Amino acid sequence: MINLLNKRARLLASGAALSLLLATAPQAFAETPPDTLVIAWAIDDIISLDPGEAFEISAGEIMGNAYDNLVNLDINDTSKVTPGIAASWTVSDDALTYTFKLKPDLMFASGNPITAEDVAYSFERAVKLDLTPAFILTQFGLTKENVTEMAKATDPSTFVFTVDKAYAPSFVLNCLTANVASIVDKALLMEHVAENDFGNGWLKTNYAGSGPFKMMQWRANEILVLERNDNYYGEKAKLKRAIYRHMKESSGQRLALEAGDIDVARNLEPGDLEAISGNADIATDSAPKGTVYYFSLNQKNENLAKPEVREALKYLVDYDAIGATFIKGIGEIHQTFLPKGMLGSLDSNPYNLNVEKAKELLAKAGLADGFSVTMDVRNTQPVTGIAESVQQTFAQGGVKLDIIPGDGKQTLTKYRARNHDIYIGQWGTDYWDPHSNADTFAANADNADDAAAKPLAWRNAWDIPELTQQTAAALLERDETKRADMYKDLQQQVLETGPFVIVFQQTEVAAHRANVEGYNLGPTFDTNLLAPVSKE
């Protein structure tokens, strides 16, 4: 068990009901306390709680509730950002220098003051740690050698950020809403540095933020506890704590929700959503998410590297059946890499189940008798159901698919090392700008195994120098209409030739007890904000 900030004793002392909530046994527990929100969700993808390292869906939501950024995505108008700890900002005429003025008298959960030096340190450690999400900052020309000059405090309340090119300011600001740009407590982390690791070893399982909630306890694949941060500068969280309880099975979540053992169920499948639809004690909230579900084909596999095979497999998916069953009410068939609602999104779904067309393409590739291949699948819905559906339709074309199940960490670790054949999963946009997805689906600057940047194209060994150049050009286009057209062209090329079979865009649905008020889902997982939530 991981014990954050050594507070377990105080948590356990808060009452018998909470003690039952924190128990390891999976059986139903007491009615949830009135000051606590209990959320059932599959959180087995969490690998680290360090915002300089965390890059998973569940971890992103935790970061969004526990850390502050300079600016935040405006959930009411995603074309804008709103102030975070920055009161205001200006952009130089040459669009190279961004100057942020911090709000006065801010404080971390630890009680340490928040200064521009903490902001500069947060950027420095993210760049120098150089872990998976660092590219969101290094794409602006930041390196280990120059970061202290390009991201610096000029006085306690002023942070100056210099970029290497005249990017669209909206792109720069959107990137600063990402979790990797979260502000960490320098003084606290300096107490836990080991071998120049910027406190990463400690922060993987601890907390150094200033958000409306502070992280108190994490037991991997079991439970994560957030507690209200009374030092938060904004409106305080209405509830004292929020508990994420790892539950993967939809039926188990539904039964616990109906019994009142949990307040929110996050992984309900279509059948269970339908089952609760007439229950007056339960309400639902939904929101289209900047998340697409896809499966990808590793180009290191000589069969999957053939263009005809890539196209054939796109014709061996029963999109209509998937839409009518596994994602009914929780997603919409969507075959391009930009989610609907984002600048330049292409609404084009040309593929359907066409076994004869697939067989023709496989024969053209010299595989008329088919071939065998594996798929790594996180053992949670709807990906398991989709994988089983694909297994059946692949077989119709002569492709034998073996499913390799695993938890979130297992499948992600293998995928990130590009040791898979086929991987099925989800991709949530890192920031609300088309470059976030284009830079991972349509760019791969270095296809070497030891490349510094490892986007999804790299994970699948897709070497695409021309598309990479086009992606870079779209990033610098200041005319919004022209920029949107460039992203539409990129999506069309990836749709036709890429190793990605994009299946649907997520509609996130959360079912909650009717006494839960203010629970609203945002366009991204880190905008699923818990501070406004209360219970009658």
Coordinates of C-alpha atoms in Angstrom, one line a residue:
M1 CA 0.0 0.0 0.0
I2 CA 1.2 3.5 -0.9
N3 CA 0.7 6.0 1.9
L4 CA 0.7 9.6 0.6
L5 CA 1.9 12.2 3.0
N6 CA 1.6 9.7 5.9
K7 CA -2.1 10.6 6.4
R8 CA -3.7 7.2 6.4
A9 CA -4.3 7.3 10.2
R10 CA -6.2 10.6 9.9
L11 CA -8.2 9.3 7.0
L12 CA -9.1 6.1 8.8
A13 CA -10.1 8.0 11.9
S14 CA -12.8 9.9 10.1
G15 CA -15.4 7.2 10.6
A16 CA -16.4 3.6 10.3
A17 CA -18.0 4.2 6.9
L18 CA -14.8 5.5 5.4
S19 CA -12.9 2.6 7.0
L20 CA -15.1 0.3 5.0
L21 CA -14.5 2.3 1.9
L22 CA -10.8 1.9 2.2
A23 CA -10.9 -1.8 2.9
T24 CA -9.3 -4.0 0.4
A25 CA -12.1 -6.6 0.1
P26 CA -14.2 -6.2 -3.1
Q27 CA -17.6 -6.8 -1.5
A28 CA -20.2 -4.1 -1.1
F29 CA -19.5 -1.6 1.8
A30 CA -21.5 0.8 3.9
E31 CA -23.5 3.7 2.5
T32 CA -21.1 6.5 1.4
P33 CA -20.4 9.2 3.9
P34 CA -22.2 12.6 3.2
D35 CA -18.8 14.4 2.8
T36 CA -17.3 11.9 0.4
L37 CA -17.8 11.1 -3.3
V38 CA -17.1 7.5 -4.2
I39 CA -16.3 6.9 -7.9
A40 CA -16.1 3.4 -9.4
W41 CA -13.7 3.5 -12.4
A42 CA -11.1 1.3 -14.0
I43 CA -7.9 3.0 -12.8
D44 CA -5.4 0.2 -13.5
D45 CA -3.7 2.3 -16.2
I46 CA -2.1 4.6 -13.6
I47 CA 1.6 4.2 -13.6
S48 CA 2.8 7.4 -11.9
L49 CA 1.3 10.4 -10.0
D50 CA 4.1 12.7 -11.1
P51 CA 2.7 15.2 -13.7
G52 CA 6.1 15.2 -15.4
E53 CA 5.6 11.5 -16.1
A54 CA 1.9 10.6 -15.9
F55 CA 0.4 10.2 -19.4
E56 CA -2.6 7.9 -18.9
I57 CA -6.3 8.6 -19.0
S58 CA -7.0 8.0 -15.3
A59 CA -3.9 9.8 -14.2
G60 CA -4.9 12.8 -16.3
E61 CA -8.2 13.2 -14.5
I62 CA -6.4 13.0 -11.1
M63 CA -3.9 15.7 -12.2
G64 CA -6.7 18.0 -13.4
N65 CA -8.2 17.9 -9.9
A66 CA -5.0 18.0 -7.9
Y67 CA -2.7 20.4 -9.7
D68 CA -2.8 24.0 -11.1
N69 CA -1.6 25.3 -14.4
L70 CA -0.8 28.8 -15.6
V71 CA -3.9 28.6 -17.7
N72 CA -6.8 26.2 -18.1
L73 CA -9.1 25.1 -20.9
D74 CA -12.4 26.9 -20.9
I75 CA -14.8 24.0 -20.7
N76 CA -17.7 26.3 -21.9
D77 CA -15.8 27.5 -25.0
T78 CA -12.9 25.2 -26.0
S79 CA -11.5 27.7 -28.4
K80 CA -10.4 29.7 -25.3
V81 CA -8.3 29.4 -22.2
T82 CA -9.0 30.8 -18.8
P83 CA -6.6 32.0 -16.0
G84 CA -5.2 29.4 -13.7
I85 CA -2.6 30.7 -11.3
A86 CA -1.8 33.3 -14.0
A87 CA -3.8 36.5 -13.5
S88 CA -2.9 37.8 -17.0
W89 CA -0.5 37.3 -19.9
T90 CA 0.8 39.1 -22.9
V91 CA 2.4 37.9 -26.1
S92 CA 5.2 39.9 -27.8
D93 CA 4.7 41.3 -31.3
D94 CA 7.0 38.7 -32.8
A95 CA 4.9 35.9 -31.1
L96 CA 8.1 34.5 -29.4
T97 CA 7.7 35.7 -25.8
Y98 CA 4.9 35.0 -23.4
T99 CA 4.8 36.9 -20.1
F100 CA 2.6 35.7 -17.3
K101 CA 1.7 37.6 -14.2
L102 CA 0.8 35.4 -11.3
K103 CA -2.2 35.9 -8.9
P104 CA -1.0 37.2 -5.5
D105 CA -0.7 35.3 -2.3
L106 CA -1.1 31.8 -3.8
M107 CA -0.1 28.7 -1.7
F108 CA 0.6 25.1 -2.3
A109 CA -1.2 22.4 -0.3
S110 CA 2.0 22.1 1.8
G111 CA 1.7 25.8 2.9
N112 CA 4.6 26.9 0.8
P113 CA 4.0 30.0 -1.3
I114 CA 3.6 29.7 -5.1
T115 CA 6.1 31.9 -7.0
A116 CA 7.3 32.3 -10.5
E117 CA 10.3 30.3 -9.5
D118 CA 8.1 27.3 -8.9
V119 CA 6.7 27.7 -12.4
A120 CA 10.2 27.9 -13.9
Y121 CA 11.3 24.9 -11.9
S122 CA 8.2 22.9 -13.1
F123 CA 9.1 23.5 -16.7
E124 CA 12.8 22.8 -16.1
R125 CA 12.1 19.4 -14.3
A126 CA 9.7 18.3 -17.0
V127 CA 12.2 19.0 -19.8
K128 CA 15.2 17.5 -17.9
L129 CA 13.3 14.5 -16.7
D130 CA 12.5 14.0 -20.4
L131 CA 9.8 11.4 -19.8
T132 CA 6.9 10.6 -22.1
P133 CA 4.9 13.9 -21.9
A134 CA 7.9 16.2 -22.1
F135 CA 7.5 16.6 -25.9
I136 CA 4.6 18.9 -25.2
L137 CA 7.1 21.5 -23.9
T138 CA 10.2 20.5 -25.9
Q139 CA 8.3 21.0 -29.2
F140 CA 8.8 24.8 -28.5
G141 CA 12.6 24.4 -28.7
L142 CA 13.2 23.8 -25.0
T143 CA 16.2 21.6 -24.3
K144 CA 18.0 20.5 -21.2
E145 CA 20.6 23.1 -22.0
N146 CA 18.4 26.1 -22.7
V147 CA 15.3 25.5 -20.6
T148 CA 16.4 27.7 -17.7
E149 CA 16.8 30.6 -20.1
M150 CA 13.7 30.0 -22.1
A151 CA 11.4 29.4 -19.1
K152 CA 12.4 31.7 -16.3
A153 CA 11.2 33.9 -13.4
T154 CA 12.1 37.5 -13.8
D155 CA 10.6 38.4 -10.4
P156 CA 8.5 36.4 -7.8
S157 CA 5.3 37.1 -9.7
T158 CA 6.5 37.1 -13.3
F159 CA 7.2 34.1 -15.5
V160 CA 8.6 34.6 -19.0
F161 CA 8.3 31.8 -21.6
T162 CA 10.2 32.0 -24.9
V163 CA 9.5 29.8 -27.8
D164 CA 11.6 29.1 -30.9
K165 CA 9.1 29.9 -33.6
A166 CA 6.1 32.2 -34.2
Y167 CA 3.4 29.6 -33.4
A168 CA -0.2 30.5 -33.3
P169 CA -0.6 31.8 -29.7
S170 CA -3.7 29.7 -29.2
F171 CA -1.6 26.6 -29.8
V172 CA 1.0 27.7 -27.2
L173 CA -1.6 28.5 -24.6
N174 CA -3.5 25.2 -25.2
C175 CA -0.3 23.3 -24.6
L176 CA 0.2 25.0 -21.3
T177 CA -3.1 23.5 -20.1
A178 CA -1.6 20.0 -20.4
N179 CA -0.8 18.0 -17.3
V180 CA 3.0 18.1 -18.0
A181 CA 2.8 21.9 -17.4
S182 CA 1.3 21.5 -14.0
I183 CA 3.0 23.6 -11.3
V184 CA 4.9 21.7 -8.6
D185 CA 6.1 22.7 -5.2
K186 CA 9.9 23.2 -5.7
A187 CA 10.7 23.5 -2.0
L188 CA 8.9 20.3 -1.2
L189 CA 10.4 18.3 -4.0
M190 CA 13.9 19.5 -3.2
E191 CA 13.6 17.7 0.1
H192 CA 13.0 14.4 -1.8
V193 CA 15.6 14.6 -4.6
A194 CA 17.6 11.4 -5.1
E195 CA 20.5 11.2 -7.5
N196 CA 19.4 14.3 -9.4
D197 CA 15.9 12.8 -10.2
F198 CA 14.1 16.1 -9.5
G199 CA 12.1 14.2 -6.9
N200 CA 10.5 11.9 -9.5
G201 CA 11.1 8.7 -7.5
W202 CA 9.2 10.3 -4.6
L203 CA 6.5 12.1 -6.6
K204 CA 5.5 8.9 -8.4
T205 CA 3.5 8.0 -5.3
N206 CA 3.2 11.4 -3.5
Y207 CA 1.9 14.9 -4.0
A208 CA 3.3 18.4 -4.5
G209 CA 0.5 20.5 -6.0
S210 CA -1.9 23.2 -5.3
G211 CA -5.2 22.2 -6.9
P212 CA -8.6 22.0 -5.2
F213 CA -7.9 18.5 -4.1
K214 CA -4.7 16.9 -2.8
M215 CA -3.7 13.3 -3.3
M216 CA -3.6 11.3 -0.1
Q217 CA -3.4 7.7 -0.9
W218 CA -2.9 5.4 -3.8
R219 CA -3.0 1.6 -3.8
A220 CA -2.4 0.5 -7.4
N221 CA -5.3 -1.3 -9.0
E222 CA -7.3 -0.7 -5.9
I223 CA -8.0 2.8 -4.6
L224 CA -7.0 6.4 -4.9
V225 CA -8.0 9.0 -2.3
L226 CA -8.3 12.8 -2.8
E227 CA -8.9 15.2 0.0
R228 CA -10.0 18.8 -0.1
N229 CA -7.1 21.3 -0.2
D230 CA -8.0 24.1 2.2
N231 CA -5.1 26.1 0.9
Y232 CA -6.6 26.3 -2.6
Y233 CA -6.8 29.9 -3.8
G234 CA -10.1 29.6 -5.6
E235 CA -13.5 28.3 -4.5
K236 CA -13.0 25.4 -2.2
A237 CA -14.2 21.9 -3.0
K238 CA -17.6 21.3 -1.6
L239 CA -16.9 17.8 -0.4
K240 CA -14.2 16.8 2.0
R241 CA -12.8 14.0 -0.2
A242 CA -13.3 12.0 -3.3
I243 CA -12.4 8.3 -3.6
Y244 CA -11.7 6.5 -6.8
R245 CA -12.3 2.8 -6.3
H246 CA -10.9 0.5 -9.0
M247 CA -13.8 -1.5 -10.4
K248 CA -13.6 -2.9 -13.9
E249 CA -16.8 -4.8 -14.3
S250 CA -19.8 -2.9 -15.6
S251 CA -22.3 -5.2 -13.8
G252 CA -20.5 -4.8 -10.5
Q253 CA -20.5 -1.0 -10.8
R254 CA -24.2 -1.0 -11.7
L255 CA -25.1 -3.2 -8.7
A256 CA -23.0 -1.1 -6.3
L257 CA -24.6 2.1 -7.7
E258 CA -28.1 0.8 -7.3
A259 CA -27.4 -0.3 -3.7
G260 CA -25.9 3.1 -2.9
D261 CA -22.5 1.7 -2.1
I262 CA -20.9 4.1 -4.6
D263 CA -21.9 7.5 -5.8
V264 CA -20.7 7.4 -9.4
A265 CA -20.2 4.6 -11.9
R266 CA -17.9 5.4 -14.8
N267 CA -17.6 2.2 -16.9
L268 CA -21.2 1.2 -17.5
E269 CA -21.7 -0.7 -20.7
P270 CA -24.8 -0.1 -22.9
G271 CA -26.8 -2.9 -21.3
D272 CA -26.2 -1.7 -17.8
L273 CA -27.0 1.9 -18.8
E274 CA -30.3 0.8 -20.2
A275 CA -31.0 -1.2 -17.0
I276 CA -30.7 1.9 -14.8
S277 CA -32.6 4.2 -17.2
G278 CA -35.8 4.0 -15.3
N279 CA -34.3 4.2 -11.8
A280 CA -35.5 7.5 -10.2
D281 CA -32.5 7.3 -7.7
I282 CA -30.0 7.4 -10.5
A283 CA -29.1 10.2 -13.0
T284 CA -26.6 10.3 -15.9
D285 CA -24.3 12.9 -17.4
S286 CA -22.6 12.6 -20.7
A287 CA -20.2 14.5 -22.9
P288 CA -18.4 13.9 -26.2
K289 CA -14.8 13.4 -25.4
G290 CA -11.6 14.3 -27.2
T291 CA -10.9 10.6 -27.1
V292 CA -10.8 8.1 -30.0
Y293 CA -10.6 4.3 -29.8
Y294 CA -8.4 2.6 -32.4
F295 CA -6.3 -0.3 -33.0
S296 CA -2.9 0.0 -34.6
L297 CA -0.6 -2.3 -36.7
N298 CA 3.1 -2.5 -35.9
Q299 CA 5.0 -2.0 -39.1
K300 CA 7.8 -4.1 -37.7
N301 CA 5.6 -7.0 -38.6
E302 CA 6.3 -7.8 -42.2
N303 CA 2.7 -8.7 -43.0
L304 CA 1.2 -5.7 -41.3
A305 CA 3.7 -3.4 -43.1
K306 CA 2.1 -4.2 -46.5
P307 CA -0.2 -1.4 -47.6
E308 CA -2.7 -3.8 -48.9
V309 CA -2.9 -5.6 -45.6
R310 CA -3.4 -2.3 -43.7
E311 CA -6.3 -1.5 -46.0
A312 CA -7.7 -5.0 -45.9
L313 CA -7.9 -5.0 -42.1
K314 CA -9.9 -1.8 -42.2
Y315 CA -12.5 -3.7 -44.3
L316 CA -12.6 -6.5 -41.8
V317 CA -14.2 -4.5 -39.0
D318 CA -18.0 -4.6 -38.5
Y319 CA -18.4 -0.9 -37.5
D320 CA -22.2 -1.1 -37.7
A321 CA -22.4 -4.0 -35.2
I322 CA -19.9 -2.3 -32.9
G323 CA -21.9 0.9 -33.0
A324 CA -25.1 -0.9 -32.2
T325 CA -23.8 -3.0 -29.3
F326 CA -20.5 -2.3 -27.6
I327 CA -20.6 1.5 -27.8
K328 CA -24.3 2.2 -28.0
G329 CA -24.8 5.4 -26.0
I330 CA -21.1 5.7 -25.1
G331 CA -19.6 6.4 -28.5
E332 CA -20.0 7.3 -32.2
I333 CA -18.4 5.6 -35.1
H334 CA -15.6 7.9 -36.2
Q335 CA -12.7 6.9 -38.4
T336 CA -10.4 9.9 -38.5
F337 CA -7.9 11.0 -35.9
L338 CA -9.3 14.4 -34.9
P339 CA -12.4 14.2 -32.7
K340 CA -15.5 16.1 -33.7
G341 CA -15.6 19.6 -32.3
M342 CA -11.9 20.3 -32.9
L343 CA -10.5 22.7 -35.5
G344 CA -10.1 20.8 -38.8
S345 CA -11.9 17.6 -37.8
L346 CA -12.8 15.5 -40.9
D347 CA -16.1 13.8 -40.8
S348 CA -15.4 10.8 -43.0
N349 CA -16.3 7.1 -42.4
P350 CA -15.5 5.3 -45.7
Y351 CA -14.8 1.8 -44.3
N352 CA -17.4 -0.9 -43.6
L353 CA -17.3 -4.7 -43.3
N354 CA -16.5 -5.9 -46.8
V355 CA -15.0 -9.4 -46.6
E356 CA -14.6 -9.8 -50.4
K357 CA -12.8 -6.5 -50.8
A358 CA -10.5 -7.5 -47.9
K359 CA -9.7 -10.9 -49.5
E360 CA -8.9 -9.2 -52.8
L361 CA -6.4 -6.9 -51.0
L362 CA -4.9 -9.8 -49.0
A363 CA -4.4 -11.8 -52.2
K364 CA -2.8 -8.8 -53.8
A365 CA -0.4 -8.7 -50.8
G366 CA 0.5 -12.4 -51.4
L367 CA -1.5 -13.5 -48.4
A368 CA -4.5 -15.2 -50.1
D369 CA -4.3 -18.0 -47.5
G370 CA -4.4 -15.4 -44.7
F371 CA -1.9 -15.1 -41.7
S372 CA -1.8 -15.2 -38.0
V373 CA -1.3 -12.2 -35.7
T374 CA -1.8 -11.2 -32.1
M375 CA -3.6 -8.3 -30.4
D376 CA -2.8 -6.8 -27.0
V377 CA -6.0 -5.9 -25.2
R378 CA -6.6 -4.3 -21.9
N379 CA -9.1 -6.5 -20.1
T380 CA -11.9 -3.9 -19.7
Q381 CA -14.9 -2.9 -21.8
P382 CA -15.5 -1.9 -24.5
V383 CA -12.1 -2.8 -25.9
T384 CA -12.5 -6.5 -24.9
G385 CA -15.8 -6.7 -26.7
I386 CA -14.5 -4.9 -29.8
A387 CA -11.4 -7.1 -29.9
E388 CA -13.6 -10.2 -29.8
S389 CA -15.8 -8.8 -32.6
V390 CA -12.7 -8.0 -34.7
Q391 CA -11.3 -11.5 -34.0
Q392 CA -14.5 -13.0 -35.6
T393 CA -14.5 -10.7 -38.6
F394 CA -10.8 -11.1 -39.2
A395 CA -11.4 -14.8 -39.4
Q396 CA -13.9 -14.3 -42.2
G397 CA -11.0 -12.9 -44.2
G398 CA -8.7 -15.7 -43.3
V399 CA -6.8 -13.7 -40.6
K400 CA -6.3 -15.6 -37.4
L401 CA -6.2 -13.2 -34.5
D402 CA -5.0 -14.3 -31.1
I403 CA -6.0 -12.0 -28.2
I404 CA -3.5 -11.3 -25.5
P405 CA -5.3 -9.8 -22.4
G406 CA -3.6 -7.7 -19.8
D407 CA -4.2 -4.9 -17.4
G408 CA -3.6 -1.2 -18.4
K409 CA 0.0 -1.1 -17.3
Q410 CA 0.9 -4.4 -19.0
T411 CA -0.5 -3.5 -22.4
L412 CA 0.7 0.1 -22.4
T413 CA 4.2 -0.9 -21.4
K414 CA 4.4 -3.4 -24.2
Y415 CA 2.9 -1.0 -26.7
R416 CA 5.3 1.8 -25.8
A417 CA 8.2 -0.5 -26.4
R418 CA 6.6 -1.4 -29.7
N419 CA 6.8 -5.1 -29.0
H420 CA 3.2 -5.7 -30.1
D421 CA 1.7 -6.9 -33.3
I422 CA -1.7 -5.1 -32.9
Y423 CA -2.7 -3.0 -30.0
I424 CA -6.2 -1.8 -29.2
G425 CA -6.8 1.2 -26.9
Q426 CA -7.8 4.8 -26.7
W427 CA -6.1 8.1 -27.3
G428 CA -7.2 11.2 -25.5
T429 CA -6.0 14.6 -26.8
D430 CA -3.3 16.1 -24.6
Y431 CA -4.5 19.6 -25.2
W432 CA -7.4 21.0 -27.2
D433 CA -5.6 21.8 -30.4
P434 CA -5.4 19.7 -33.6
H435 CA -1.7 19.4 -33.4
S436 CA -2.1 17.3 -30.3
N437 CA -3.4 14.4 -32.4
A438 CA -1.7 15.2 -35.6
D439 CA 1.7 15.1 -33.9
T440 CA 1.1 11.6 -32.7
F441 CA -0.9 10.0 -35.6
A442 CA 0.8 11.8 -38.5
A443 CA 4.3 12.6 -37.4
N444 CA 7.4 10.5 -36.6
A445 CA 10.6 12.6 -36.7
D446 CA 12.9 9.7 -35.8
N447 CA 11.9 6.0 -36.3
A448 CA 15.0 4.6 -34.5
D449 CA 14.3 2.4 -31.5
D450 CA 16.1 5.0 -29.2
A451 CA 14.3 8.0 -30.6
A452 CA 13.7 10.9 -28.2
A453 CA 10.1 11.5 -29.3
K454 CA 7.8 8.5 -29.4
P455 CA 4.4 9.3 -30.8
L456 CA 1.9 6.7 -31.9
A457 CA 3.3 6.7 -35.4
W458 CA 6.7 5.8 -33.8
R459 CA 5.1 3.1 -31.5
N460 CA 4.0 1.4 -34.7
A461 CA 7.3 2.0 -36.5
W462 CA 5.5 4.0 -39.3
D463 CA 8.3 6.0 -41.0
I464 CA 6.6 9.0 -42.6
P465 CA 9.0 11.9 -43.3
E466 CA 6.7 13.7 -45.7
L467 CA 3.7 13.6 -43.4
T468 CA 5.9 14.7 -40.5
Q469 CA 6.9 17.8 -42.6
Q470 CA 3.2 18.5 -43.4
T471 CA 2.3 18.3 -39.7
A472 CA 5.1 20.8 -38.8
A473 CA 3.8 23.2 -41.5
A474 CA 0.2 23.1 -40.3
L475 CA 1.5 24.0 -36.8
L476 CA 2.9 27.3 -38.1
E477 CA -0.1 28.4 -40.2
R478 CA -1.6 31.4 -38.6
D479 CA -4.7 31.5 -40.9
E480 CA -7.3 29.4 -39.1
T481 CA -9.2 28.4 -42.3
K482 CA -6.0 27.3 -44.1
R483 CA -4.8 25.5 -41.0
A484 CA -8.1 23.6 -40.7
D485 CA -7.8 22.5 -44.4
M486 CA -4.2 21.3 -43.8
Y487 CA -5.4 19.1 -40.9
K488 CA -8.2 17.7 -43.0
D489 CA -5.7 16.7 -45.7
L490 CA -3.5 15.0 -43.0
Q491 CA -6.5 13.0 -41.7
Q492 CA -7.4 11.8 -45.2
Q493 CA -3.8 10.6 -45.8
V494 CA -3.7 8.7 -42.5
L495 CA -7.1 7.3 -43.1
E496 CA -6.1 5.9 -46.5
T497 CA -2.6 4.7 -45.8
G498 CA -1.9 4.7 -42.1
P499 CA -1.5 1.7 -39.7
F500 CA -4.4 3.0 -37.6
V501 CA -7.9 1.6 -37.7
I502 CA -9.8 4.3 -35.8
V503 CA -13.2 2.9 -34.7
F504 CA -15.1 5.5 -32.7
Q505 CA -15.0 8.7 -30.7
Q506 CA -16.0 8.3 -27.1
T507 CA -19.1 9.8 -25.5
E508 CA -18.3 9.5 -21.8
V509 CA -21.3 8.6 -19.7
A510 CA -21.3 8.7 -15.9
A511 CA -24.2 7.4 -13.9
H512 CA -24.6 8.8 -10.4
R513 CA -26.9 8.8 -7.4
A514 CA -29.6 11.4 -7.7
N515 CA -28.4 13.1 -4.5
V516 CA -25.1 14.0 -6.3
E517 CA -25.2 17.6 -7.6
G518 CA -22.8 19.5 -9.8
Y519 CA -21.2 16.4 -11.4
N520 CA -20.5 17.3 -15.0
L521 CA -18.2 15.7 -17.5
G522 CA -15.8 17.9 -19.5
P523 CA -14.5 17.6 -23.0
T524 CA -11.2 16.1 -21.7
F525 CA -10.6 13.8 -18.8
D526 CA -8.6 16.5 -16.9
T527 CA -11.7 18.7 -17.1
N528 CA -13.9 16.2 -15.2
L529 CA -13.8 18.5 -12.2
L530 CA -14.8 17.4 -8.8
A531 CA -14.6 20.6 -6.8
P532 CA -18.2 21.8 -7.8
V533 CA -19.7 18.4 -6.7
S534 CA -21.9 18.2 -3.6
K535 CA -24.4 15.8 -2.1
E536 CA -27.8 16.5 -0.7

